Coordinates of C-alpha atoms in Angstrom, one line a residue:
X1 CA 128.9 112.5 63.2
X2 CA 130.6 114.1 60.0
X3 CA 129.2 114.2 56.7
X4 CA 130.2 115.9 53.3
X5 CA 128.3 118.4 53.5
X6 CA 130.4 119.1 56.2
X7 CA 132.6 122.6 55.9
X8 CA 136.3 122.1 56.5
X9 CA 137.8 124.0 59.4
X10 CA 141.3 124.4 60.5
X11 CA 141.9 123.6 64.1
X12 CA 145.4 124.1 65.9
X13 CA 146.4 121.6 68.3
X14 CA 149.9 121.6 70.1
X15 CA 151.3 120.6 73.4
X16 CA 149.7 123.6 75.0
X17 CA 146.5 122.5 73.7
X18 CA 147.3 118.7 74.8
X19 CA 147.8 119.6 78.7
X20 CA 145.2 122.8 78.8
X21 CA 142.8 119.5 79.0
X22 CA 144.8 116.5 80.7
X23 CA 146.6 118.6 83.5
X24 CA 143.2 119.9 84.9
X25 CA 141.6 116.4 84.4
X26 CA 144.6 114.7 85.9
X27 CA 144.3 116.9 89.0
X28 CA 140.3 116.5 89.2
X29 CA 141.2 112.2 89.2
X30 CA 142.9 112.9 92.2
X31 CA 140.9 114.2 94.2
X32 CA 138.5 111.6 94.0
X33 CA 140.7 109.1 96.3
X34 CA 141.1 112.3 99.5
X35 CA 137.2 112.1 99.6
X36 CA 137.3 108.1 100.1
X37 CA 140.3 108.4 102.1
X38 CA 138.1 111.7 104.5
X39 CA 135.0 109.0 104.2
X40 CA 137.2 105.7 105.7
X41 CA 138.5 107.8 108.3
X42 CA 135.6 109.7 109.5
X43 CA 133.3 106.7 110.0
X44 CA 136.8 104.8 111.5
X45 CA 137.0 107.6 114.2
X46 CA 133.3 105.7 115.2
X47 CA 135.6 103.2 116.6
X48 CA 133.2 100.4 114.7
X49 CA 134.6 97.8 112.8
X50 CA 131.0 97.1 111.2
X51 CA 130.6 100.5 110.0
X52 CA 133.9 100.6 108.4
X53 CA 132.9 97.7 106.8
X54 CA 129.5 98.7 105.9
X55 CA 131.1 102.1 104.4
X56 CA 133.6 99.7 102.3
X57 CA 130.6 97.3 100.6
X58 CA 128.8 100.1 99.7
X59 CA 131.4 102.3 98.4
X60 CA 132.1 99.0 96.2
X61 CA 128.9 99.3 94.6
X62 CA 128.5 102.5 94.1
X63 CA 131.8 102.5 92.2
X64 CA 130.9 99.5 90.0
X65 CA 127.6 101.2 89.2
X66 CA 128.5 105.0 88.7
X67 CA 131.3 103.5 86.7
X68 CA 129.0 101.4 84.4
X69 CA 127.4 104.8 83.7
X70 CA 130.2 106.5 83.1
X71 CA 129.9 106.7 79.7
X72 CA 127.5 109.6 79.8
X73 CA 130.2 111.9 80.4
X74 CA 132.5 110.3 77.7
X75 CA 129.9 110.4 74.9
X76 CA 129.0 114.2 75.8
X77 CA 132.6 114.9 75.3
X78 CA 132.6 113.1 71.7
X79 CA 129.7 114.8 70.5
X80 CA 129.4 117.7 71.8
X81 CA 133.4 118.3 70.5
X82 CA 132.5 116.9 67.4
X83 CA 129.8 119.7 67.2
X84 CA 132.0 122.1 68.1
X85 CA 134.4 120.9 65.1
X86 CA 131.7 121.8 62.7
X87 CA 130.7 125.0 64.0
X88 CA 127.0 124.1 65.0
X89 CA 126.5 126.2 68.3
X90 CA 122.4 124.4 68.2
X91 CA 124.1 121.4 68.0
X92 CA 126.3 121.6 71.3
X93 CA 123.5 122.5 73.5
X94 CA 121.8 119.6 71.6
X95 CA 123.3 117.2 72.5
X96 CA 123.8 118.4 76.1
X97 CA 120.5 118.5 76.5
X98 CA 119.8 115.1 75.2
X99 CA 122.5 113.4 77.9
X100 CA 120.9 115.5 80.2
X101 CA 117.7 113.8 79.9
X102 CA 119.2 110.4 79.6
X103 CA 121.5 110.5 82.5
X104 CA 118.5 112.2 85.0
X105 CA 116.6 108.7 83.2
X106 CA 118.7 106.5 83.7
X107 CA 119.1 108.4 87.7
X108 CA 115.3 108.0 87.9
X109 CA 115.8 104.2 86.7
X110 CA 118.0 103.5 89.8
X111 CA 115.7 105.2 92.4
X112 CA 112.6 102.9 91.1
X113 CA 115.1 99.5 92.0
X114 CA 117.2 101.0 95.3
X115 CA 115.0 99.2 97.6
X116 CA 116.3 95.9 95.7
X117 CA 119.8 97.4 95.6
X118 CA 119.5 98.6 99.2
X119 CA 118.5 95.3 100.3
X120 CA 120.2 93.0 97.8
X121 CA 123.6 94.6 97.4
X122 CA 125.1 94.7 100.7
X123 CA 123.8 90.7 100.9
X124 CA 125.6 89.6 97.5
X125 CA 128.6 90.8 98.6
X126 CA 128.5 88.7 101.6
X127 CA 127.4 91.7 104.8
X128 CA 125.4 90.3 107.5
X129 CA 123.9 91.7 110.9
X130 CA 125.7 95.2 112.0
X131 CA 127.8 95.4 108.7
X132 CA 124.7 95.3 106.5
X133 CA 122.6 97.4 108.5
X134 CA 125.8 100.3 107.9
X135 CA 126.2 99.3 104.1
X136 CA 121.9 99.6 104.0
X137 CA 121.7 103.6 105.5
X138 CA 124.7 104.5 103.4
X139 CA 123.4 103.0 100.0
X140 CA 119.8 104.3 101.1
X141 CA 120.7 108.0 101.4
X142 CA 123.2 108.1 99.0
X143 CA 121.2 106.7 96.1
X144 CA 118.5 109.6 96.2
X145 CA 121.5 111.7 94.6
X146 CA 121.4 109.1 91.7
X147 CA 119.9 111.8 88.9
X148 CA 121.9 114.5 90.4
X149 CA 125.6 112.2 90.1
X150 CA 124.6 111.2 86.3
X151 CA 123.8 114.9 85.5
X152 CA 127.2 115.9 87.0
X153 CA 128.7 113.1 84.8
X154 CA 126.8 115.1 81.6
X155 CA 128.1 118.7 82.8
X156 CA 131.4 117.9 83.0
X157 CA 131.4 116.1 79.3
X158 CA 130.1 119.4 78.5
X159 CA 132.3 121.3 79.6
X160 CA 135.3 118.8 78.7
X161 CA 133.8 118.7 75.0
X162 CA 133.8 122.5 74.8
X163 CA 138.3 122.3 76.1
X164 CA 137.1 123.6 79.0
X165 CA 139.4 121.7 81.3
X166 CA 140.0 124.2 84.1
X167 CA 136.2 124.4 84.0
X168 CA 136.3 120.9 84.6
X169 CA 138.5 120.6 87.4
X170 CA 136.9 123.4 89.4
X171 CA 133.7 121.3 89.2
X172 CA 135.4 118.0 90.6
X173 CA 136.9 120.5 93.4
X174 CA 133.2 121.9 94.2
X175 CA 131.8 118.6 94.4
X176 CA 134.4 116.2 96.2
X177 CA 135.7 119.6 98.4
X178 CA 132.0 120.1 99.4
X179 CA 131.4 116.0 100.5
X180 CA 135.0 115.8 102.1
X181 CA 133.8 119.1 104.3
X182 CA 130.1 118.2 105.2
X183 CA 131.3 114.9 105.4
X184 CA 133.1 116.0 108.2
X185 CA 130.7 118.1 109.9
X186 CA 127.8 116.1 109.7
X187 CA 129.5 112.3 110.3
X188 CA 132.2 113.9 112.8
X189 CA 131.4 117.3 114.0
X190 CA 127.6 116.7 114.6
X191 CA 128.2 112.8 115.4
X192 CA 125.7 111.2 112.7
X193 CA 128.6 108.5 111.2
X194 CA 128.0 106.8 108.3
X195 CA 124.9 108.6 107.7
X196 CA 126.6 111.8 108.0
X197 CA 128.9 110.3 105.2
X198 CA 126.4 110.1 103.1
X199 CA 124.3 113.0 103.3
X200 CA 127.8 114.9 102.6
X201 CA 128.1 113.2 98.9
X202 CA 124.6 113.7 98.9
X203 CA 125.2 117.6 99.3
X204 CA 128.6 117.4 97.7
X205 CA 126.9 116.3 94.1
X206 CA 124.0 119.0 94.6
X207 CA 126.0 122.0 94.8
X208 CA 128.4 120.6 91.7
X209 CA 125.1 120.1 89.5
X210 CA 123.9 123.9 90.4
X211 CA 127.5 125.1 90.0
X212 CA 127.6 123.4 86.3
X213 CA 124.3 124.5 85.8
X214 CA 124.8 128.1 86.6
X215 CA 128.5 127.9 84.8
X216 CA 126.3 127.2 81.5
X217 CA 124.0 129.5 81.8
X218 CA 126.0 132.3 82.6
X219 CA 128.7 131.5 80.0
X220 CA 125.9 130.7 77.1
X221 CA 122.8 132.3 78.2
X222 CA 119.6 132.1 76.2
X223 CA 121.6 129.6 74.0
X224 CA 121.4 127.7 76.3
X225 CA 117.7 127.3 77.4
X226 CA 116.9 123.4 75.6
X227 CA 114.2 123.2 73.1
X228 CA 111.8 120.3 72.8
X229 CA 112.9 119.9 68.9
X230 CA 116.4 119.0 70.6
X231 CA 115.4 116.0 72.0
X232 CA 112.6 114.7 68.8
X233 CA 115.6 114.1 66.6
X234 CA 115.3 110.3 66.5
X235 CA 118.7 109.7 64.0
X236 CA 120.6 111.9 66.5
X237 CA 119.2 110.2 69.8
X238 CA 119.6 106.6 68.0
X239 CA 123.4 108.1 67.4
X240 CA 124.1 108.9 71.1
X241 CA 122.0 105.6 72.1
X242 CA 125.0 103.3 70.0
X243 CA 127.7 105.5 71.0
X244 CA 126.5 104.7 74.6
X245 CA 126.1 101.2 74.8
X246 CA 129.1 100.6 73.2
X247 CA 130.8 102.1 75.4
X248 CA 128.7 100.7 78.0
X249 CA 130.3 97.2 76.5
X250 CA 133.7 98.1 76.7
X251 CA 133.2 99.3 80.3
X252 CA 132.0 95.8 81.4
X253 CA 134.9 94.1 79.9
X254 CA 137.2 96.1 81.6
X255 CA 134.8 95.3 85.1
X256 CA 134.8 91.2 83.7
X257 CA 139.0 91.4 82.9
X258 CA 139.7 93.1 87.1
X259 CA 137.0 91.2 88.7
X260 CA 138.6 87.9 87.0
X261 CA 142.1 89.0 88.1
X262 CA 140.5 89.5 91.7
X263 CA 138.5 86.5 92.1
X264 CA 141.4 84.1 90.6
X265 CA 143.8 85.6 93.2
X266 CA 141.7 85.0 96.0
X267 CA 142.3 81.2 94.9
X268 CA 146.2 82.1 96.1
X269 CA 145.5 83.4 99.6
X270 CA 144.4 85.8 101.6
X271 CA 148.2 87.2 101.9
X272 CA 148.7 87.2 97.9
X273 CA 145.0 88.8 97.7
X274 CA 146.6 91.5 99.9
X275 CA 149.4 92.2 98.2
X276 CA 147.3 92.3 94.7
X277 CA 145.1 94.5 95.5
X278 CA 148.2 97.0 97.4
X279 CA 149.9 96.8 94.3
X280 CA 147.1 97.8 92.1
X281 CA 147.4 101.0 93.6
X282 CA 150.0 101.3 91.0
X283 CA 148.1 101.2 88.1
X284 CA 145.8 103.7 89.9
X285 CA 148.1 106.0 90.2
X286 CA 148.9 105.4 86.7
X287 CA 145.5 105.6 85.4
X288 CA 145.0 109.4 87.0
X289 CA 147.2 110.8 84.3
X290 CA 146.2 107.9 81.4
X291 CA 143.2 108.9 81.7
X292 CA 144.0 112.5 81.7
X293 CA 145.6 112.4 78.7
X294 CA 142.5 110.0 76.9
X295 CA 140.3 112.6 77.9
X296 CA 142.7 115.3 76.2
X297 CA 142.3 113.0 73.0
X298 CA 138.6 112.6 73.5
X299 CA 138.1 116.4 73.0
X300 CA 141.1 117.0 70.3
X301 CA 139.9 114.4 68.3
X302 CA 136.5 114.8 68.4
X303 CA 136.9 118.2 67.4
X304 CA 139.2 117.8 64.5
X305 CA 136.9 115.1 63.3
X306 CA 133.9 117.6 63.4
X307 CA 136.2 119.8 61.7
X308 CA 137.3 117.2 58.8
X309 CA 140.7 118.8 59.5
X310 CA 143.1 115.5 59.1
X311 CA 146.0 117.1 60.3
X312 CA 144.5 118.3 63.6
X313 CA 143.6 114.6 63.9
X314 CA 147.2 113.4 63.3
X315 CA 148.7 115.6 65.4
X316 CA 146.4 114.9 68.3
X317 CA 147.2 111.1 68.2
X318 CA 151.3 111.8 68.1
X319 CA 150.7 114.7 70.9
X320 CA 148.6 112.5 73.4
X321 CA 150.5 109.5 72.6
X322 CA 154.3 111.1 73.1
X323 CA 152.8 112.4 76.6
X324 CA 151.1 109.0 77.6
X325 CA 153.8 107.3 76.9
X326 CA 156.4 109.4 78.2
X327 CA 154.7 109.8 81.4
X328 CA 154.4 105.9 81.3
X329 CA 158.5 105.6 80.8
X330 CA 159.3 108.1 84.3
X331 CA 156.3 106.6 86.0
X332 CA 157.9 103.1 85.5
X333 CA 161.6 104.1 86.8
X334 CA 159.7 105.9 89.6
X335 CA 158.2 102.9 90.6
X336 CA 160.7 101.2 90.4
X337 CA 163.2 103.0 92.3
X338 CA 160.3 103.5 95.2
X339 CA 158.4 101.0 94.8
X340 CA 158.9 98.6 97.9
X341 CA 158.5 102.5 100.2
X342 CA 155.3 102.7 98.4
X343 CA 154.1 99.3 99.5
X344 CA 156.0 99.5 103.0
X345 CA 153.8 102.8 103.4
X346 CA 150.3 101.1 102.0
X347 CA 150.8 98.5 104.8
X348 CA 152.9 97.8 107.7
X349 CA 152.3 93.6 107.5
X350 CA 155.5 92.3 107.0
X351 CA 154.1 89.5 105.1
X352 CA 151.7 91.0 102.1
X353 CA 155.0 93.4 102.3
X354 CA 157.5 91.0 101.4
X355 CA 154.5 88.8 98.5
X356 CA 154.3 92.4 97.0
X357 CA 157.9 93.1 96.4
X358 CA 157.7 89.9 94.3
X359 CA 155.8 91.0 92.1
X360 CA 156.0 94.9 91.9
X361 CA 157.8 95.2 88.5
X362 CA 154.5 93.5 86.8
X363 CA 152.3 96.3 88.5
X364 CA 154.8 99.0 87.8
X365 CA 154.7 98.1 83.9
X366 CA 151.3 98.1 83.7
X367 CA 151.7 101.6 83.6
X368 CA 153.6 101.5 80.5
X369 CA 151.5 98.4 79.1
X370 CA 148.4 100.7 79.4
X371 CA 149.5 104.1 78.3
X372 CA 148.7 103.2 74.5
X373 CA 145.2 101.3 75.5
X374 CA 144.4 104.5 77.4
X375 CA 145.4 106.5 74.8
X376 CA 143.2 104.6 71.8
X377 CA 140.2 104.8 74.0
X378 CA 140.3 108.5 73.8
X379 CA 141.1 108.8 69.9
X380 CA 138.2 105.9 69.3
X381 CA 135.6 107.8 71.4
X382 CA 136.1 111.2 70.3
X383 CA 136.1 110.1 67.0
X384 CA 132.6 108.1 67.7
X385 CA 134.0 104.8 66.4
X386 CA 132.6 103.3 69.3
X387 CA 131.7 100.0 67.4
X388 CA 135.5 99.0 66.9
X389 CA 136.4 100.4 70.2
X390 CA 133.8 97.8 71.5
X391 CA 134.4 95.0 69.1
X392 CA 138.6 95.1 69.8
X393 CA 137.8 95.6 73.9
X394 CA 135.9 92.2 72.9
X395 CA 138.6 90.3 71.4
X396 CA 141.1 92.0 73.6
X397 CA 138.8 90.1 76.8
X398 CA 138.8 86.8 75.4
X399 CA 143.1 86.8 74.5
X400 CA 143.2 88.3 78.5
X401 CA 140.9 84.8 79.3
X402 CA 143.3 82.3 77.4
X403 CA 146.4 84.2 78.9
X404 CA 144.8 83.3 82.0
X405 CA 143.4 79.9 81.6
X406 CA 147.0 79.0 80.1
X407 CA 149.7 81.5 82.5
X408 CA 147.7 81.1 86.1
X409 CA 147.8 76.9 85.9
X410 CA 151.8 77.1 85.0
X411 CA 153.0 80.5 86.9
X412 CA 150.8 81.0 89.4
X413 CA 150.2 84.5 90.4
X414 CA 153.3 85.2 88.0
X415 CA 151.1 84.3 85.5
X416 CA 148.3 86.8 86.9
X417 CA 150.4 89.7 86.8
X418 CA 151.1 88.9 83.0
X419 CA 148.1 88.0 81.9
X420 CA 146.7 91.5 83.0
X421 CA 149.6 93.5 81.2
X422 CA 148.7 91.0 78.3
X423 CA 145.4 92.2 78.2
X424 CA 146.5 95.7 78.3
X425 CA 148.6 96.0 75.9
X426 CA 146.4 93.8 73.5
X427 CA 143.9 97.0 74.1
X428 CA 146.0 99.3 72.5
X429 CA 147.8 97.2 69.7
X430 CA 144.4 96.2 68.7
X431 CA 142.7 99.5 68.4
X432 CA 146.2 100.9 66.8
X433 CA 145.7 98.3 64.1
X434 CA 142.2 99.6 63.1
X435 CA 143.3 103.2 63.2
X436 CA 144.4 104.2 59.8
X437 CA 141.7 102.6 58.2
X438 CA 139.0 104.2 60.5
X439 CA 141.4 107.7 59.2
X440 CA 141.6 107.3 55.9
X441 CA 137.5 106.5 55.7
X442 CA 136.4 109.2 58.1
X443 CA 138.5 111.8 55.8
X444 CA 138.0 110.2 52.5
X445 CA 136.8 113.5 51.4
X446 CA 139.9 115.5 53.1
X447 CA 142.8 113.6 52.0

């Protein structure tokens, strides 16, 4: 946080500045989908339907609860660029070493309950017999690396904080190129399957940690080492705890608005589920460089807040947003133009081909419906103003439940597709609303 105490510095941003963060991130994103693809097709050379389907439940909730968490790595980016803004080199390590011990907590937390979520998980979402045996030694091996995935999540806000991106990527390359490769070994090569599977992300997230580990060290050295007056700074570790759980909020919404979309479309049939969820591959793709690009804000403005350089600030929102939204703009003509290829190569069934061509221009725009909620994210987090960030995610929800409740009874899945662009776009238009207020108070002294 910024006070006025707080020395002014100038900070430059440009467009070089812009993509030295969002490239390298954009790149890291996708990666992440070769390691489930190398995962789905390693345990589907087993020739078992129930491990395939084992791997798939418990993929499911690892994603749902690493992405819960993911706001460890979002709020070291905040603060530890704010920190950097302001010149406090103590600070930075601060406040990495504070995440630190929250994300191995948090990691520790999950190990006391995994025999519940070992157990329970692959039974809520509906395994029995072989399939839930599968999803059980996945989630049971897996789920020791719990401390060591939330730590990873701190060293690369670190790093991201510090505009480190090609640091950044190179650690998402360590740790998904070491699971894709022992995933091989051990669940092909040595024939252990879905165990094998999970003992390589397992592996995969150890050697990332000691790679981010030894990057800090050898970069920082004795500034490095953490110091127990670090972590007794109860206004500072009250600061991260807010910034945290609302960011923990906002992620839940997002969870509540996709899981509504899914479960209403199941109400449609199985062939209309089919072609939802193949389309939604669009906003994936979308998302890869979105999110890129919010991360890019997330650092820029967290340092030019630290800074109290106003400029830096303005030109980091105009920078991020004429690249979000221009990528939006040729993303949308490109899916357009090869859409119905991209579907026909997703699936071969000629029938969740033909639903998905109905509605492919609402998935294609929610790349350009999204490129401005994407963006605000970045500029609320890195600025900490997590509490509006949470309270518009809030209101943004409840106008994406009316949409629903209103569109779905008179369009059908029409109304759906809509309704989720709806919510996007009320993401962005909301937190754009609160923005030059939230400026003009957090540089009240800099104007």
């Amino acid at each position: 946080m910024t006070s006025p105490s707080t020395p002014f510095r100038d900070i430059e941003v440009s467009h070089r500045t812009v993509l030295a963060i969002a490239v390298p991130m954009t790149l890291g994103f996708v990666t992440t989908p070769l390691l489930g693809l190398t995962d789905t097709a390693v345990v589907g050379r087993s020739g078992s339907a129930e491990a395939l389907a084992g791997l798939a439940i418990a993929a499911a909730l690892f994603d749902l609860l690493f992405a819960s968490l993911n706001f460890l790595r979002a709020s070291t980016t905040a603060l530890v660029a704010q920190a950097q803004g302001r010149g406090e080199a103590d600070e930075l390590f601060a406040v990495f070493w504070r995440s630190i011990v929250l994300s191995v907590g948090f990691g520790l937390l999950i190990l006391l309950v995994a025999p519940i979520i070992i157990t329970g998980g692959p039974a809520l979402m509906g395994a029995a017999g072989d399939v839930q045996m599968a999803a059980a030694t996945y989630i049971g091996i897996r789920i020791l690396a719990a401390p060591i995935t939330l730590a990873n999540f701190t060293l690369l806000g670190f790093v991201l904080g510090r505009g480190l991106g090609k640091v950044g990527l190179a650690l998402q390359i360590v740790l998904n190129g070491v699971n894709i490769a022992m995933s091989i070994l051990l669940g092909l090569t040595f024939g252990y399957g879905i165990a094998g599977v999970a003992w390589g992300t397992v592996l995969g997230e150890t050697v990332a940690m000691l790679a981010g580990f030894g990057f800090v060290f050898w970069r920082y050295g004795t500034a490095a080492m953490p110091r127990m007056s670090m972590l007794t700074d109860g206004a500072k570790l009250m600061a991260l705890f807010r910034l945290n759980r609302d960011i923990l909020i906002r992620t839940f919404s997002l969870i509540t608005a996709f899981t509504v979309m899914t479960r209403i479309g199941s109400g449609f049939g199985a062939v209309t589920l089919a072609a939802n969820a193949v389309l939604m591959n669009f906003f994936m793709i979308a998302s890869f460089y979105l999110d890129g690009m919010a991360t890019a804000a997330e650092q820029i403005v967290g340092e030019a807040v630290g800074a109290r350089h106003r400029p830096a600030f303005v030109k980091a929102v105009q920078l991020t947003g004429l690249w979000s939204f221009g990528l939006a703009i040729a993303s949308l003509g490109f899916f357009l133009a090869l859409g119905d290829a991209i579907v026909g190569f997703i699936t071969t069934a000629g029938d969740v081909r033909a639903v998905a061509q109905t509605y492919l221009l609402y998935a294609a725009l929610t790349a350009l419906t999204g490129a401005l909620a994407f963006q605000m994210d970045g500029v609320f987090i890195g600025a900490t103003w997590s509490s509006e960030m949470r309270n518009m995610m809030i209101l943004a929800l409840l106008g994406y439940l009316a949409s629903v409740a209103v569109l779905v009874p008179l369009l059908g899945n029409h109304g759906l597709w809509i309704a989720l662009n709806m919510f996007l776009a009320l993401r962005g238009l909301l937190l754009l609303s609160r923005l030059k207020a939230k400026t003009d108070q957090t540089f009240a002294d800099n104007q």
